């Protein structure tokens, strides 16, 4: 199964996508995580991407398409993949379709997760992440056991993402509405769209997602 998780920042694409991919044996491809790794390693890509990401803007399409083209040709994607954070523009969606077609493959589904803006802003400002395994915690709804360190990496302090400040989150929501939301119609008109609520307990949202993927 090859699927795209669509939805605004903070709706739970990463958390739910990670669980879905792990349970089904599919690869999780998070372009945000790939970029954050490149920033941490100070690669040329990381240097180019850092300012753009901190400003809540989008990295150029050709860069992202190149990254995803390479990543989706790795062996662990053979049984399928979950894309989190890609495509984010219509040209990226076109490029994804074309690269799969070149391999005689296609995208099976785009699943849209939704939640109101105020909920997204609230979630993102209480979001904390383990820099080692990228597990995401929420100080309000899903805190780490001791509140400060990763449950799986006890010596590692959690940190907040630089782009999770309220002003940047609002900019990311605007960018989402302008550049990414058109993909909802894009996939709906191709008969590939399923919609799932991103509101509720993690397990409930996951249940709805699993149903959408099965049905
Ligand atoms: P995310 O972790 O998905 O919220 O992504 C964090 C940031 O990485 C975004 O705000 C963008 O600056 C950049 N980014 C991630 N994926 C893409 C993409 N497909 N196209 C352009 N920029 C991206």
PDB file of C-alpha atoms and ligand atoms in Angstrom:
ATOM      1  CA  UNK A   1       0.000   0.000   0.000  1.00  0.00           C
ATOM      2  CA  UNK A   2       1.326   3.412  -0.966  1.00  0.00           C
ATOM      3  CA  UNK A   3      -0.348   6.222   0.827  1.00  0.00           C
ATOM      4  CA  UNK A   4      -0.101   9.906   1.517  1.00  0.00           C
ATOM      5  CA  UNK A   5      -1.186  11.491   4.790  1.00  0.00           C
ATOM      6  CA  UNK A   6      -2.587  14.939   4.118  1.00  0.00           C
ATOM      7  CA  UNK A   7      -3.482  17.552   6.676  1.00  0.00           C
ATOM      8  CA  UNK A   8      -2.338  20.690   8.454  1.00  0.00           C
ATOM      9  CA  UNK A   9       0.689  20.876  10.763  1.00  0.00           C
ATOM     10  CA  UNK A  10      -0.080  19.428  14.178  1.00  0.00           C
ATOM     11  CA  UNK A  11      -2.999  17.259  13.115  1.00  0.00           C
ATOM     12  CA  UNK A  12      -1.126  14.042  13.950  1.00  0.00           C
ATOM     13  CA  UNK A  13       0.249  12.874  10.595  1.00  0.00           C
ATOM     14  CA  UNK A  14       3.624  11.971  12.101  1.00  0.00           C
ATOM     15  CA  UNK A  15       2.312  10.176  15.177  1.00  0.00           C
ATOM     16  CA  UNK A  16      -0.438   8.263  13.394  1.00  0.00           C
ATOM     17  CA  UNK A  17       1.657   7.622  10.292  1.00  0.00           C
ATOM     18  CA  UNK A  18       4.470   6.151  12.355  1.00  0.00           C
ATOM     19  CA  UNK A  19       2.114   3.707  14.063  1.00  0.00           C
ATOM     20  CA  UNK A  20       0.412   2.716  10.825  1.00  0.00           C
ATOM     21  CA  UNK A  21       3.706   2.135   9.033  1.00  0.00           C
ATOM     22  CA  UNK A  22       5.175   0.147  11.933  1.00  0.00           C
ATOM     23  CA  UNK A  23       2.110  -2.093  12.322  1.00  0.00           C
ATOM     24  CA  UNK A  24       1.823  -2.819   8.605  1.00  0.00           C
ATOM     25  CA  UNK A  25       5.520  -3.186   7.801  1.00  0.00           C
ATOM     26  CA  UNK A  26       5.551  -0.175   5.486  1.00  0.00           C
ATOM     27  CA  UNK A  27       8.227   2.505   5.377  1.00  0.00           C
ATOM     28  CA  UNK A  28       7.432   5.833   7.011  1.00  0.00           C
ATOM     29  CA  UNK A  29       8.752   8.673   4.892  1.00  0.00           C
ATOM     30  CA  UNK A  30       8.621  11.991   6.711  1.00  0.00           C
ATOM     31  CA  UNK A  31      10.134  14.748   4.594  1.00  0.00           C
ATOM     32  CA  UNK A  32      10.188  17.077   7.635  1.00  0.00           C
ATOM     33  CA  UNK A  33      12.300  14.520   9.568  1.00  0.00           C
ATOM     34  CA  UNK A  34      14.596  14.056   6.558  1.00  0.00           C
ATOM     35  CA  UNK A  35      15.147  17.812   6.387  1.00  0.00           C
ATOM     36  CA  UNK A  36      15.685  18.128  10.149  1.00  0.00           C
ATOM     37  CA  UNK A  37      18.329  15.374   9.932  1.00  0.00           C
ATOM     38  CA  UNK A  38      20.047  17.261   7.111  1.00  0.00           C
ATOM     39  CA  UNK A  39      19.971  20.453   9.203  1.00  0.00           C
ATOM     40  CA  UNK A  40      21.439  18.627  12.227  1.00  0.00           C
ATOM     41  CA  UNK A  41      24.222  17.147  10.073  1.00  0.00           C
ATOM     42  CA  UNK A  42      24.826  20.536   8.423  1.00  0.00           C
ATOM     43  CA  UNK A  43      24.801  19.064   4.935  1.00  0.00           C
ATOM     44  CA  UNK A  44      24.464  21.444   1.947  1.00  0.00           C
ATOM     45  CA  UNK A  45      20.749  20.575   1.832  1.00  0.00           C
ATOM     46  CA  UNK A  46      20.448  21.251   5.568  1.00  0.00           C
ATOM     47  CA  UNK A  47      22.120  24.634   5.209  1.00  0.00           C
ATOM     48  CA  UNK A  48      19.754  25.554   2.374  1.00  0.00           C
ATOM     49  CA  UNK A  49      16.656  24.312   4.201  1.00  0.00           C
ATOM     50  CA  UNK A  50      17.208  25.687   7.700  1.00  0.00           C
ATOM     51  CA  UNK A  51      16.162  29.306   7.150  1.00  0.00           C
ATOM     52  CA  UNK A  52      13.207  28.311   5.023  1.00  0.00           C
ATOM     53  CA  UNK A  53      11.978  25.882   7.675  1.00  0.00           C
ATOM     54  CA  UNK A  54      12.491  28.316  10.546  1.00  0.00           C
ATOM     55  CA  UNK A  55      10.388  30.847   8.635  1.00  0.00           C
ATOM     56  CA  UNK A  56       7.612  28.288   8.149  1.00  0.00           C
ATOM     57  CA  UNK A  57       7.948  28.423   4.348  1.00  0.00           C
ATOM     58  CA  UNK A  58       8.343  25.551   1.871  1.00  0.00           C
ATOM     59  CA  UNK A  59      11.612  24.130   0.540  1.00  0.00           C
ATOM     60  CA  UNK A  60      11.643  24.277  -3.310  1.00  0.00           C
ATOM     61  CA  UNK A  61       9.710  21.559  -5.120  1.00  0.00           C
ATOM     62  CA  UNK A  62      12.649  20.240  -7.161  1.00  0.00           C
ATOM     63  CA  UNK A  63      14.705  19.660  -3.998  1.00  0.00           C
ATOM     64  CA  UNK A  64      11.847  17.804  -2.313  1.00  0.00           C
ATOM     65  CA  UNK A  65      11.009  15.743  -5.379  1.00  0.00           C
ATOM     66  CA  UNK A  66      14.655  14.655  -5.666  1.00  0.00           C
ATOM     67  CA  UNK A  67      14.707  13.571  -2.016  1.00  0.00           C
ATOM     68  CA  UNK A  68      11.486  11.587  -2.299  1.00  0.00           C
ATOM     69  CA  UNK A  69      12.501  10.014  -5.604  1.00  0.00           C
ATOM     70  CA  UNK A  70      15.607   8.601  -3.952  1.00  0.00           C
ATOM     71  CA  UNK A  71      13.917   7.581  -0.724  1.00  0.00           C
ATOM     72  CA  UNK A  72      11.014   5.781  -2.421  1.00  0.00           C
ATOM     73  CA  UNK A  73      13.433   3.667  -4.430  1.00  0.00           C
ATOM     74  CA  UNK A  74      15.030   2.173  -1.298  1.00  0.00           C
ATOM     75  CA  UNK A  75      14.391  -1.493  -0.507  1.00  0.00           C
ATOM     76  CA  UNK A  76      12.327  -0.939   2.661  1.00  0.00           C
ATOM     77  CA  UNK A  77       9.548   0.700   0.625  1.00  0.00           C
ATOM     78  CA  UNK A  78       8.842  -2.466  -1.357  1.00  0.00           C
ATOM     79  CA  UNK A  79       5.805  -3.511   0.718  1.00  0.00           C
ATOM     80  CA  UNK A  80       4.548   0.052   0.749  1.00  0.00           C
ATOM     81  CA  UNK A  81       5.072   3.444   2.300  1.00  0.00           C
ATOM     82  CA  UNK A  82       3.335   6.185   4.216  1.00  0.00           C
ATOM     83  CA  UNK A  83       4.286   9.669   3.115  1.00  0.00           C
ATOM     84  CA  UNK A  84       4.063  12.292   5.863  1.00  0.00           C
ATOM     85  CA  UNK A  85       4.580  15.879   4.730  1.00  0.00           C
ATOM     86  CA  UNK A  86       4.847  15.180   1.002  1.00  0.00           C
ATOM     87  CA  UNK A  87       3.381  16.195  -1.382  1.00  0.00           C
ATOM     88  CA  UNK A  88       2.746  19.734  -0.148  1.00  0.00           C
ATOM     89  CA  UNK A  89       2.088  21.424  -3.513  1.00  0.00           C
ATOM     90  CA  UNK A  90       0.352  20.464  -6.737  1.00  0.00           C
ATOM     91  CA  UNK A  91       3.689  20.215  -8.646  1.00  0.00           C
ATOM     92  CA  UNK A  92       4.952  17.806  -5.952  1.00  0.00           C
ATOM     93  CA  UNK A  93       1.789  15.697  -6.316  1.00  0.00           C
ATOM     94  CA  UNK A  94       2.221  15.632 -10.103  1.00  0.00           C
ATOM     95  CA  UNK A  95       5.869  14.602  -9.700  1.00  0.00           C
ATOM     96  CA  UNK A  96       4.935  11.840  -7.250  1.00  0.00           C
ATOM     97  CA  UNK A  97       2.359  10.458  -9.683  1.00  0.00           C
ATOM     98  CA  UNK A  98       4.861  10.586 -12.526  1.00  0.00           C
ATOM     99  CA  UNK A  99       7.688   8.918 -10.594  1.00  0.00           C
ATOM    100  CA  UNK A 100       5.395   6.077  -9.498  1.00  0.00           C
ATOM    101  CA  UNK A 101       4.070   5.667 -13.046  1.00  0.00           C
ATOM    102  CA  UNK A 102       7.651   5.351 -14.332  1.00  0.00           C
ATOM    103  CA  UNK A 103       7.969   2.350 -11.993  1.00  0.00           C
ATOM    104  CA  UNK A 104       4.564   0.961 -13.048  1.00  0.00           C
ATOM    105  CA  UNK A 105       3.251   1.788  -9.584  1.00  0.00           C
ATOM    106  CA  UNK A 106       0.548   4.093  -8.324  1.00  0.00           C
ATOM    107  CA  UNK A 107      -0.570   5.884  -5.220  1.00  0.00           C
ATOM    108  CA  UNK A 108      -3.355   3.909  -3.524  1.00  0.00           C
ATOM    109  CA  UNK A 109      -4.765   6.512  -1.154  1.00  0.00           C
ATOM    110  CA  UNK A 110      -4.518  10.019   0.218  1.00  0.00           C
ATOM    111  CA  UNK A 111      -5.944  10.206   3.736  1.00  0.00           C
ATOM    112  CA  UNK A 112      -6.873  13.656   5.012  1.00  0.00           C
ATOM    113  CA  UNK A 113      -6.675  14.262   8.768  1.00  0.00           C
ATOM    114  CA  UNK A 114      -8.470  17.380   9.973  1.00  0.00           C
ATOM    115  CA  UNK A 115      -8.764  19.514  13.118  1.00  0.00           C
ATOM    116  CA  UNK A 116      -9.632  23.186  13.785  1.00  0.00           C
ATOM    117  CA  UNK A 117      -6.808  25.767  13.712  1.00  0.00           C
ATOM    118  CA  UNK A 118      -7.050  26.669  17.411  1.00  0.00           C
ATOM    119  CA  UNK A 119      -6.591  23.019  18.345  1.00  0.00           C
ATOM    120  CA  UNK A 120      -3.547  22.787  16.045  1.00  0.00           C
ATOM    121  CA  UNK A 121      -1.913  25.884  17.542  1.00  0.00           C
ATOM    122  CA  UNK A 122      -2.561  24.556  21.061  1.00  0.00           C
ATOM    123  CA  UNK A 123      -1.089  21.145  20.215  1.00  0.00           C
ATOM    124  CA  UNK A 124       2.006  22.480  18.470  1.00  0.00           C
ATOM    125  CA  UNK A 125       2.933  24.845  21.277  1.00  0.00           C
ATOM    126  CA  UNK A 126       2.897  21.911  23.739  1.00  0.00           C
ATOM    127  CA  UNK A 127       4.749  19.533  21.378  1.00  0.00           C
ATOM    128  CA  UNK A 128       8.116  18.107  22.457  1.00  0.00           C
ATOM    129  CA  UNK A 129      10.350  15.762  20.514  1.00  0.00           C
ATOM    130  CA  UNK A 130      13.182  13.323  21.263  1.00  0.00           C
ATOM    131  CA  UNK A 131      16.171  14.406  19.141  1.00  0.00           C
ATOM    132  CA  UNK A 132      17.397  10.794  18.947  1.00  0.00           C
ATOM    133  CA  UNK A 133      14.340   8.734  17.913  1.00  0.00           C
ATOM    134  CA  UNK A 134      12.000  11.617  16.932  1.00  0.00           C
ATOM    135  CA  UNK A 135       9.262  10.290  19.170  1.00  0.00           C
ATOM    136  CA  UNK A 136       6.797  13.096  19.756  1.00  0.00           C
ATOM    137  CA  UNK A 137       5.305  13.951  23.154  1.00  0.00           C
ATOM    138  CA  UNK A 138       2.697  16.481  24.145  1.00  0.00           C
ATOM    139  CA  UNK A 139       3.060  18.121  27.539  1.00  0.00           C
ATOM    140  CA  UNK A 140      -0.750  18.377  27.829  1.00  0.00           C
ATOM    141  CA  UNK A 141      -2.060  15.154  26.337  1.00  0.00           C
ATOM    142  CA  UNK A 142       0.841  12.691  26.039  1.00  0.00           C
ATOM    143  CA  UNK A 143       3.704  13.732  28.347  1.00  0.00           C
ATOM    144  CA  UNK A 144       6.958  11.821  28.800  1.00  0.00           C
ATOM    145  CA  UNK A 145       7.044   9.756  32.017  1.00  0.00           C
ATOM    146  CA  UNK A 146       9.335  12.208  33.828  1.00  0.00           C
ATOM    147  CA  UNK A 147       8.101  15.183  31.824  1.00  0.00           C
ATOM    148  CA  UNK A 148      11.542  16.094  30.428  1.00  0.00           C
ATOM    149  CA  UNK A 149      13.351  13.082  28.963  1.00  0.00           C
ATOM    150  CA  UNK A 150      12.463  10.558  26.269  1.00  0.00           C
ATOM    151  CA  UNK A 151      10.931   7.373  27.740  1.00  0.00           C
ATOM    152  CA  UNK A 152      13.069   5.283  25.360  1.00  0.00           C
ATOM    153  CA  UNK A 153      16.273   7.367  25.734  1.00  0.00           C
ATOM    154  CA  UNK A 154      16.390   8.278  29.426  1.00  0.00           C
ATOM    155  CA  UNK A 155      19.499  10.465  29.170  1.00  0.00           C
ATOM    156  CA  UNK A 156      18.111  12.539  26.316  1.00  0.00           C
ATOM    157  CA  UNK A 157      16.295  15.785  27.038  1.00  0.00           C
ATOM    158  CA  UNK A 158      13.214  16.553  24.933  1.00  0.00           C
ATOM    159  CA  UNK A 159      13.253  19.688  22.816  1.00  0.00           C
ATOM    160  CA  UNK A 160      10.765  21.890  21.020  1.00  0.00           C
ATOM    161  CA  UNK A 161      10.974  22.456  17.291  1.00  0.00           C
ATOM    162  CA  UNK A 162      12.106  25.928  16.271  1.00  0.00           C
ATOM    163  CA  UNK A 163       9.147  26.270  13.942  1.00  0.00           C
ATOM    164  CA  UNK A 164       6.587  25.481  16.675  1.00  0.00           C
ATOM    165  CA  UNK A 165       6.456  29.042  18.035  1.00  0.00           C
ATOM    166  CA  UNK A 166       2.949  30.504  17.763  1.00  0.00           C
ATOM    167  CA  UNK A 167       3.832  33.096  15.079  1.00  0.00           C
ATOM    168  CA  UNK A 168       5.549  30.475  12.893  1.00  0.00           C
ATOM    169  CA  UNK A 169       2.752  27.986  13.423  1.00  0.00           C
ATOM    170  CA  UNK A 170       0.236  30.561  12.148  1.00  0.00           C
ATOM    171  CA  UNK A 171       2.421  31.158   9.089  1.00  0.00           C
ATOM    172  CA  UNK A 172       2.652  27.391   8.477  1.00  0.00           C
ATOM    173  CA  UNK A 173      -1.145  27.176   8.655  1.00  0.00           C
ATOM    174  CA  UNK A 174      -1.442  29.938   6.040  1.00  0.00           C
ATOM    175  CA  UNK A 175       1.082  28.180   3.806  1.00  0.00           C
ATOM    176  CA  UNK A 176      -0.895  24.964   4.265  1.00  0.00           C
ATOM    177  CA  UNK A 177      -4.146  26.626   3.251  1.00  0.00           C
ATOM    178  CA  UNK A 178      -2.663  28.319   0.212  1.00  0.00           C
ATOM    179  CA  UNK A 179      -0.305  25.662  -1.157  1.00  0.00           C
ATOM    180  CA  UNK A 180      -1.267  22.282   0.286  1.00  0.00           C
ATOM    181  CA  UNK A 181      -5.046  22.357   0.810  1.00  0.00           C
ATOM    182  CA  UNK A 182      -5.653  22.290  -3.000  1.00  0.00           C
ATOM    183  CA  UNK A 183      -4.363  18.708  -2.866  1.00  0.00           C
ATOM    184  CA  UNK A 184      -7.594  17.682  -1.147  1.00  0.00           C
ATOM    185  CA  UNK A 185      -9.545  18.384  -4.356  1.00  0.00           C
ATOM    186  CA  UNK A 186      -6.650  17.037  -6.415  1.00  0.00           C
ATOM    187  CA  UNK A 187      -6.953  13.591  -4.819  1.00  0.00           C
ATOM    188  CA  UNK A 188     -10.741  13.721  -4.417  1.00  0.00           C
ATOM    189  CA  UNK A 189     -11.187  14.316  -8.150  1.00  0.00           C
ATOM    190  CA  UNK A 190      -8.971  11.293  -8.826  1.00  0.00           C
ATOM    191  CA  UNK A 191     -11.083   9.113  -6.507  1.00  0.00           C
ATOM    192  CA  UNK A 192      -8.207   8.589  -4.046  1.00  0.00           C
ATOM    193  CA  UNK A 193      -9.282  10.661  -1.048  1.00  0.00           C
ATOM    194  CA  UNK A 194     -10.462   9.385   2.353  1.00  0.00           C
ATOM    195  CA  UNK A 195     -11.200  11.731   5.252  1.00  0.00           C
ATOM    196  CA  UNK A 196     -10.558  11.023   8.930  1.00  0.00           C
ATOM    197  CA  UNK A 197     -11.055  13.224  11.980  1.00  0.00           C
ATOM    198  CA  UNK A 198      -7.864  14.198  13.757  1.00  0.00           C
ATOM    199  CA  UNK A 199      -9.776  15.099  16.932  1.00  0.00           C
ATOM    200  CA  UNK A 200     -10.078  12.682  19.818  1.00  0.00           C
ATOM    201  CA  UNK A 201      -7.878  10.272  21.739  1.00  0.00           C
ATOM    202  CA  UNK A 202      -4.838   8.948  19.854  1.00  0.00           C
ATOM    203  CA  UNK A 203      -6.296   5.425  19.764  1.00  0.00           C
ATOM    204  CA  UNK A 204      -9.638   6.639  18.413  1.00  0.00           C
ATOM    205  CA  UNK A 205      -8.001   8.603  15.605  1.00  0.00           C
ATOM    206  CA  UNK A 206      -5.808   5.619  14.830  1.00  0.00           C
ATOM    207  CA  UNK A 207      -8.865   3.345  14.696  1.00  0.00           C
ATOM    208  CA  UNK A 208     -10.531   5.670  12.187  1.00  0.00           C
ATOM    209  CA  UNK A 209      -7.356   5.845  10.122  1.00  0.00           C
ATOM    210  CA  UNK A 210      -6.962   2.058  10.090  1.00  0.00           C
ATOM    211  CA  UNK A 211     -10.601   1.735   8.930  1.00  0.00           C
ATOM    212  CA  UNK A 212     -10.093   4.288   6.176  1.00  0.00           C
ATOM    213  CA  UNK A 213      -7.045   2.406   4.936  1.00  0.00           C
ATOM    214  CA  UNK A 214      -8.791  -0.973   5.076  1.00  0.00           C
ATOM    215  CA  UNK A 215     -12.106   0.029   3.520  1.00  0.00           C
TER     216      UNK A 215
HETATM  217  P1  LIG B   1       6.879  19.022   8.841  1.00  0.00           P
HETATM  218  O1  LIG B   1       7.721  18.272   9.813  1.00  0.00           O
HETATM  219  O2  LIG B   1       6.191  18.137   7.850  1.00  0.00           O
HETATM  220  O3  LIG B   1       5.929  19.994   9.512  1.00  0.00           O
HETATM  221  O4  LIG B   1       7.890  19.929   7.959  1.00  0.00           O
HETATM  222  C1  LIG B   1       8.669  20.932   8.569  1.00  0.00           C
HETATM  223  C2  LIG B   1       9.139  21.913   7.517  1.00  0.00           C
HETATM  224  O5  LIG B   1       9.962  21.240   6.546  1.00  0.00           O
HETATM  225  C3  LIG B   1       8.043  22.580   6.700  1.00  0.00           C
HETATM  226  O6  LIG B   1       7.476  23.702   7.363  1.00  0.00           O
HETATM  227  C4  LIG B   1       8.801  22.954   5.429  1.00  0.00           C
HETATM  228  O7  LIG B   1       9.622  24.097   5.645  1.00  0.00           O
HETATM  229  C5  LIG B   1       9.734  21.761   5.239  1.00  0.00           C
HETATM  230  N1  LIG B   1       9.104  20.699   4.415  1.00  0.00           N
HETATM  231  C6  LIG B   1       8.774  19.429   4.807  1.00  0.00           C
HETATM  232  N2  LIG B   1       8.231  18.749   3.796  1.00  0.00           N
HETATM  233  C7  LIG B   1       8.193  19.582   2.735  1.00  0.00           C
HETATM  234  C8  LIG B   1       7.715  19.475   1.387  1.00  0.00           C
HETATM  235  N3  LIG B   1       7.152  18.343   0.928  1.00  0.00           N
HETATM  236  N4  LIG B   1       7.850  20.562   0.575  1.00  0.00           N
HETATM  237  C9  LIG B   1       8.411  21.700   1.012  1.00  0.00           C
HETATM  238  N5  LIG B   1       8.871  21.882   2.260  1.00  0.00           N
HETATM  239  C10 LIG B   1       8.766  20.835   3.131  1.00  0.00           C
END
